[in-house]
Amino acid sequence: MSEQVRRLFDQDGGDTDVPAAVGVWARSTTHAGVASDASHHGVALQPVRLLGCGNLARVLLARSIRGATNRLVAVKVLLPALQAETGIRACLWREIAALRVLRHPLIPRLVEHGQSTGGSPWLATEYIEGRSILDHARHFGLSMRDRINLFCRLLEALAHAHACGIAH
């Protein structure tokens, strides 16, 4: 399975510094910023499938195993071509720092984070299955007023994230 994930992350070609968190034990960063072996924490991430790809990162659905807990998480890693970019890495570290304190009912919480063997940061958040806002509105036949109310709730969550230093 780990080789399949490596191929998913390497669609651009180039170096495949897939975080050790995908498919094997990871290196986890403590609150003091000191790297430590995640096996000490009893954490492993098993890849399930690719969820999506943006301009800076890919997101993979994975199963997080911590002791007896077994849940789905969304793992975000930088694209291979950007993993050596110090400024891009710093942005993801800032996102991790903000997610540590971010608490909002419409925003998934940070579950785990760390860095790849090459030093590229990664993060895992709660996975929330769902559909796009438009598909949701169509599925439930929401009126225009209900659609606007739903959109306003999402804007409140986005404003909360921006206030915590996360730009999406």
XYZ file of N, CA, C and O in Angstrom, residues 5 15 90 125 128:
20
model
N 0.692 4.750 -2.475
C 0.583 6.122 -1.999
C 1.726 6.957 -2.551
O 1.537 8.091 -2.974
N 11.150 14.209 -6.808
C 11.397 13.540 -5.534
C 10.097 13.181 -4.838
O 9.152 13.948 -4.812
N 7.364 27.060 5.822
C 7.022 27.952 6.940
C 5.517 28.223 6.982
O 4.930 28.291 8.068
N -5.913 16.259 10.025
C -7.077 16.795 10.717
C -8.184 15.748 10.732
O -8.112 14.752 10.016
N -14.080 14.905 7.759
C -15.529 15.090 7.800
C -16.057 14.829 6.400
O -15.778 15.590 5.465
